[in-house]
Structures are given as structure tokens and as C-alpha cells.
Short mmCIF file of C-alpha atoms in Angstrom, two decimals:
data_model
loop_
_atom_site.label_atom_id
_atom_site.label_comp_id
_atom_site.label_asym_id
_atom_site.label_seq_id
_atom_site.Cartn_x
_atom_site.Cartn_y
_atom_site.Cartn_z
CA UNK A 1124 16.36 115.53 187.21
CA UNK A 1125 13.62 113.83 188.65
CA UNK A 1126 9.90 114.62 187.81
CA UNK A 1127 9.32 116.18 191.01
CA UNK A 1128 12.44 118.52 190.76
CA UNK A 1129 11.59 119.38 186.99
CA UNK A 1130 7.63 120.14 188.15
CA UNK A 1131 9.07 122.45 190.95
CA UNK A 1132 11.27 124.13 188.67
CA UNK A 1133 8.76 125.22 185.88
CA UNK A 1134 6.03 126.01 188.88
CA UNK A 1135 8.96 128.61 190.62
CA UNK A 1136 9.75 129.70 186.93
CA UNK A 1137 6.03 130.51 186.24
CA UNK A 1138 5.56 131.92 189.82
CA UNK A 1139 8.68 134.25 189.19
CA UNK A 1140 6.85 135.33 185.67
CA UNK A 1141 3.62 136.55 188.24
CA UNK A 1142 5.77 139.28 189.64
CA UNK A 1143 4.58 142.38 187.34
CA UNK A 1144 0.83 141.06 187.25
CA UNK A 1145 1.00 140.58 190.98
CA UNK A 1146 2.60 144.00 191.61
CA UNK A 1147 -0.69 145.65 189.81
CA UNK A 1148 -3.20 142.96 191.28
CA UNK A 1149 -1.88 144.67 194.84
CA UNK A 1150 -3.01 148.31 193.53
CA UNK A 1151 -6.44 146.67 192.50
CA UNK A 1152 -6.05 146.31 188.46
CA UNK A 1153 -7.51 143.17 187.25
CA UNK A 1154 -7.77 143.67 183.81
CA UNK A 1155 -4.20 143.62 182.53
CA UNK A 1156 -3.12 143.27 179.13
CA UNK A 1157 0.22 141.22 177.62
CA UNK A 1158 1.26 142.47 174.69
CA UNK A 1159 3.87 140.94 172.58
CA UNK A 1160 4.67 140.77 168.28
CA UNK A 1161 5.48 138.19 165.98
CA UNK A 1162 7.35 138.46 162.75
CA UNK A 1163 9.40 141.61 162.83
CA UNK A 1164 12.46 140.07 160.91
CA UNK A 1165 11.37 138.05 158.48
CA UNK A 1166 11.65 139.32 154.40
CA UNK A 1167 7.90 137.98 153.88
CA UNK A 1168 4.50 138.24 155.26
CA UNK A 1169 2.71 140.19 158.12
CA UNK A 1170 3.99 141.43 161.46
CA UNK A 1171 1.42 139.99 164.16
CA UNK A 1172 0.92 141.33 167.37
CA UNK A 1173 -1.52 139.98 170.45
CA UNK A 1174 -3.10 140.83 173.47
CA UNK A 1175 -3.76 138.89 175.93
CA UNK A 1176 -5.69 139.06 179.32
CA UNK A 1177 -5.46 136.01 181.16
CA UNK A 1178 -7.31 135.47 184.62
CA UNK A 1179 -6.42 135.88 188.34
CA UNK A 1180 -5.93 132.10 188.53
CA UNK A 1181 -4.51 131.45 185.43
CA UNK A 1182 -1.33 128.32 185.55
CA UNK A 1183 0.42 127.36 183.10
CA UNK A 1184 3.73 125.69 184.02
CA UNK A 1185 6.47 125.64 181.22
CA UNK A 1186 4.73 129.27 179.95
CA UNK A 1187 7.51 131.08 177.95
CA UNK A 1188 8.81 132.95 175.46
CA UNK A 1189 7.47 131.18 172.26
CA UNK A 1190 10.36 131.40 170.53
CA UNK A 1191 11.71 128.86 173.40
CA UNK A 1192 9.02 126.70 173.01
CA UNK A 1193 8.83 123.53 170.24
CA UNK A 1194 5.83 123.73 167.74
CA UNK A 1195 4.37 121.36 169.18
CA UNK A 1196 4.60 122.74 172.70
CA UNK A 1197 3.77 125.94 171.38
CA UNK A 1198 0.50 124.78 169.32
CA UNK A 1199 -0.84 123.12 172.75
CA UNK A 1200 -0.30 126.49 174.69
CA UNK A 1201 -2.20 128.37 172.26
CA UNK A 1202 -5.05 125.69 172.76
CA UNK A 1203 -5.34 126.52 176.33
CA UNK A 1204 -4.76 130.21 176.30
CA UNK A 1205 -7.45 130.86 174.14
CA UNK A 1206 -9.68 128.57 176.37
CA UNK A 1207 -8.72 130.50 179.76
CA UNK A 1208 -8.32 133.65 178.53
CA UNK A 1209 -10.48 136.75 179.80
CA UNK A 1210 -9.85 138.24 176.22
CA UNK A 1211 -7.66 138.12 173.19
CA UNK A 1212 -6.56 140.61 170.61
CA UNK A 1213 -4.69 140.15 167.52
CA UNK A 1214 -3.23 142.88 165.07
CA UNK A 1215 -2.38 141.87 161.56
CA UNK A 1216 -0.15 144.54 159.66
CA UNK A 1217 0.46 143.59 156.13
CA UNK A 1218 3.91 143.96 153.60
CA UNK A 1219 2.37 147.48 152.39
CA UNK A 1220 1.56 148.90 155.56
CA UNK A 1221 5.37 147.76 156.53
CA UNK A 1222 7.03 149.33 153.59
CA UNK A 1223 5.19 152.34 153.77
CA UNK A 1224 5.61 153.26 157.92
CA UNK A 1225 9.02 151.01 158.39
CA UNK A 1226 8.58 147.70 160.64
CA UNK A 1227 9.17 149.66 163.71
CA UNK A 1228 5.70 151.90 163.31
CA UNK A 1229 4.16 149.31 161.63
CA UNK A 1230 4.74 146.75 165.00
CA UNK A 1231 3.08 149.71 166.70
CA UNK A 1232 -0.05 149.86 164.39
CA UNK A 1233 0.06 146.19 164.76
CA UNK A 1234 0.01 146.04 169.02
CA UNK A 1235 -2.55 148.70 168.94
CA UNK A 1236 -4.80 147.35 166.36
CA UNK A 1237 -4.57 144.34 168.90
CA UNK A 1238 -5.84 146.39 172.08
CA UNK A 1239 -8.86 147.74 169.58
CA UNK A 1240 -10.21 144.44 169.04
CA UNK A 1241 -10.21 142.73 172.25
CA UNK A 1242 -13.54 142.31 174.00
CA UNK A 1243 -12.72 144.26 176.81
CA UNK A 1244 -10.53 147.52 177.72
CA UNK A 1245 -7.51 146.32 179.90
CA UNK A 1246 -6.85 148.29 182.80
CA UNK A 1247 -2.85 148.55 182.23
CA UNK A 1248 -0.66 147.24 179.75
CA UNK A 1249 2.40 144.90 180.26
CA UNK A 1250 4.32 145.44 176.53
CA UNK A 1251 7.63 143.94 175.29
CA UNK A 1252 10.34 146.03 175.08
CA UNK A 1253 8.13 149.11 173.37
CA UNK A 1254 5.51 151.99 174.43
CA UNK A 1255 2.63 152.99 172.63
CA UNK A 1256 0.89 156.07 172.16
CA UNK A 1257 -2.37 155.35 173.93
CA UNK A 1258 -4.29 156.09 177.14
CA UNK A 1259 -3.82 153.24 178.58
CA UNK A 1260 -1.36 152.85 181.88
CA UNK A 1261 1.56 150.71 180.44
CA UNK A 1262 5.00 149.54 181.41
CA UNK A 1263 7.36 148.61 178.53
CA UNK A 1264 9.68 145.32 180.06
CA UNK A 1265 12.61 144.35 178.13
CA UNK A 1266 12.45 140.55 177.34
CA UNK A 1267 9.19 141.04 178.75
CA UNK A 1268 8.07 137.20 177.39
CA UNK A 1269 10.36 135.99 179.49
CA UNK A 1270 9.29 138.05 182.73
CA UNK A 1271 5.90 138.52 182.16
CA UNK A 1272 2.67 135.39 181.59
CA UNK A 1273 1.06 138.00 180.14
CA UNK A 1274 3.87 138.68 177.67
CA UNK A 1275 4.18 135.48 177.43
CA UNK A 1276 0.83 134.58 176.27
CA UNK A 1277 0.88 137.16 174.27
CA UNK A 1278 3.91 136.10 172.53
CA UNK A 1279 2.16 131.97 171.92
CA UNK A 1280 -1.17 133.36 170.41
CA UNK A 1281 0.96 135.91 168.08
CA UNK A 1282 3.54 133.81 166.52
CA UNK A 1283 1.22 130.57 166.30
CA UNK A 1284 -1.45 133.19 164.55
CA UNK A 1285 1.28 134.22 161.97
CA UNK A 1286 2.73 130.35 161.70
CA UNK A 1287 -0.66 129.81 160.46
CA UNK A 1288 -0.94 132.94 158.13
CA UNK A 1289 2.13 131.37 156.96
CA UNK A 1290 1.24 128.32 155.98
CA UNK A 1291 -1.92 129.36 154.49
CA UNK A 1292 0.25 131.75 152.02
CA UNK A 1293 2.51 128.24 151.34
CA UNK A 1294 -0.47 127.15 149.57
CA UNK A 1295 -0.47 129.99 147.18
CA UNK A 1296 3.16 130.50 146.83
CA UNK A 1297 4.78 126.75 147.19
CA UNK A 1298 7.74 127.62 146.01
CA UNK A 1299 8.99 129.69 148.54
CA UNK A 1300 8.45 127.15 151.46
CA UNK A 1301 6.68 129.32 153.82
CA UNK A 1302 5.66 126.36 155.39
CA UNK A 1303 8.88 125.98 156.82
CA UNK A 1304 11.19 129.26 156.81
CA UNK A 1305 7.85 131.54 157.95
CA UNK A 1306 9.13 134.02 155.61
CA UNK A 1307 12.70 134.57 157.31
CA UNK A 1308 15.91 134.87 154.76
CA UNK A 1309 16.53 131.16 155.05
CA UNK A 1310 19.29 129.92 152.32
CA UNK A 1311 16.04 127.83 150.58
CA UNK A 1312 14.29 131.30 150.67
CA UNK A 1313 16.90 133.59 148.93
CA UNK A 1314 17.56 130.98 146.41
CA UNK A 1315 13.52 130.90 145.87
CA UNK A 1316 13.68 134.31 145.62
CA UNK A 1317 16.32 134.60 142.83
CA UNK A 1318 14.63 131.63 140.64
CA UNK A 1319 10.97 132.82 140.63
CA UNK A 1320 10.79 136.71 141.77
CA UNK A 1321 9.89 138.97 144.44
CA UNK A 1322 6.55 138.69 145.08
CA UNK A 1323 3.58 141.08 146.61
CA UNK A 1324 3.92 139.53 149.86
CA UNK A 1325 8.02 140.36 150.54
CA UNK A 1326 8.92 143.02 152.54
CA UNK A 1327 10.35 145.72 149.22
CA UNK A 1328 11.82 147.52 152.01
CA UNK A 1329 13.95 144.88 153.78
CA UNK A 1330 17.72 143.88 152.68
CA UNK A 1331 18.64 141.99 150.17
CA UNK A 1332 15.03 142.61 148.59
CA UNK A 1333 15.86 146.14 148.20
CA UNK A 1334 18.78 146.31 146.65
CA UNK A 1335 17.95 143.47 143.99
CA UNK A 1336 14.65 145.98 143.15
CA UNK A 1337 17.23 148.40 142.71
CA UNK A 1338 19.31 146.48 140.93
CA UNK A 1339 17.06 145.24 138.44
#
């Protein structure tokens, strides 16, 4: 593929990701919010959610879901989000608020903890895949990071915002690698687990974790 074929291809990939914000740009609404989570699976640490209101003329060719994206790439588009961006929100939901209210609610808590803090009150909502109860005009858009900039953007800030929380908590727990499995049920992870304990930030909720409290 030549450069200019692989340039046209992410710009017609990012201008097909414009279609929702464009659609509510038409009806007037400026101030529209991406929302999108981070860390729903994994056995350790917070779920992170973020919202993210990016401007009219905001371009970002190569914009994606960040689970699609390299570290790398991924660390350079949170760089320039949060340097375009109208506002930002972030929602941090810790292991007890997860065992007590179930990942689902707590991803919830999380998104609208997210809206709270922003700067400014978005107009409408574009969310992945989930509603919230708030009075805010919303539409919920399955695989919404990969239809949405908004989403998209949203989806960057939050998982490089947990990779970081991550990494911090590496520091205090080096033995578990958090550096490098981000708290999911890697093989390296579960063996941690089994040699030196469950500590206060795993999920006691979340399989096998439960069962060994159980157990023991």
C-alpha cells in the first residue's frame, strides 16, 4: 500500500467515525460527550471510565478503539487528546466499590463519576454499549469505539489512565507484574497469586479469586 493509499484510508476511516457527532452537530449540539471504560475484566485494580469532548475540528487519523492501538500509539493519542480536548472526565471505581455493586453497576458509577468531573456539562452523550441513569440526552452504540471519535477518545484517555494506575500499583506489589498483565488473569498472574496471596487490590468477587477465598 502506498503512503498515499494508507493516508486516504485512515482519513475515510476517521471521517466514517464523524457520523454520530455529525448527525447531532446538524440538530445544533456542540457539546457532546464520548464515553467509554477501561478495565472491566481484569481480577485486579480499578475499572476506569472517561469522558471526552473533543472539538468541531478535531482530526485525528488512525483514532480507534484503544484496544487496537500499540502502547506506543496509544500513549501518543492520549498526548494529543488531552491537548485538543474541550474537556475531559475520568471516573476511578476501586476493588471495594466493585465487589460490593458487581462490575456492571460499578462501570456505571465509574462513567458517571466521569460526566461529574468534567469542566463542562455535555449537551448529549455518545456511550459504549450501556445507558445511564442521568438527564442527559444519550445514545448507547454497540462497539461504539469503533464508530464513534468520541468513543474513541474516550476509550485512549481511559485505558492509558488505568495502564498508569497500573503501573504505579507494580511498584507496591512487584510480584504480581502489574506492569505487564494490567491486572488480567494472565498465567504469570494466577501463579503470583497462588505463591504470595490475594491481596486488597483483587477483585474478591471475580473467578478463580472467589472460589480459592472460599476454599481456604
Amino acid at each position: 500500500m502506498t503512503l498515499e493509499n494508507k493516508e486516504f484510508k485512515l482519513y475515510s476511516k476517521f471521517i466514517n467515525m464523524t457520523t454520530y457527532e455529525n448527525e447531532l452537530r446538524g440538530l445544533n449540539i456542540r457539546l457532546i460527550g464520548g464515553i467509554d471504560e477501561a478495565g472491566r475484566g481484569p481480577l485486579a485494580g480499578p475499572v476506569v471510565a472517561s469522558c471526552v469532548i473533543l472539538p468541531n475540528d478535531f482530526y485525528l487519523p488512525g483514532l480507534d478503539d484503544s484496544k487496537k492501538l500499540s502502547v506506543k500509539k496509544r500513549e501518543l493519542f492520549f498526548t494529543e487528546i488531552q491537548s485538543k480536548a474541550i474537556g475531559i472526565g475520568i471516573g476511578i471505581v476501586d476493588v471495594n466499590e466493585i465487589d460490593e455493586y458487581n462490575i456492571y453497576q460499578a462501570t456505571k458509577i465509574a462513567m458517571t463519576n466521569a460526566i461529574s468531573n468534567l469542566i463542562v456539562k455535555p449537551e448529549h452523550l455518545l456511550i459504549d454499549a450501556m445507558t445511564l441513569d442521568i438527564d442527559i440526552p444519550q445514545t448507547s452504540i454497540i462497539k461504539g469505539d469503533q464508530k464513534s471519535i468520541s468513543i474513541a477518545a474516550a476509550s485512549i484517555i481511559a485505558k492509558v489512565t488505568r495502564d498508569h494506575y497500573m503501573d504505579e500499583l507494580d511498584k507496591i506489589y512487584p510480584e504480581y507484574h502489574f506492569k505487564n498483565n494490567k491486572g488480567y488473569g494472565t498465567k504469570e498472574h494466577l501463579e503470583a497469586i497462588k505463591k504470595y496471596g490475594i491481596t486488597n487490590v483483587h477483585r474478591k468477587t471475580f473467578e478463580p479469586i472467589k472460589s480459592m477465598l472460599i476454599k481456604n
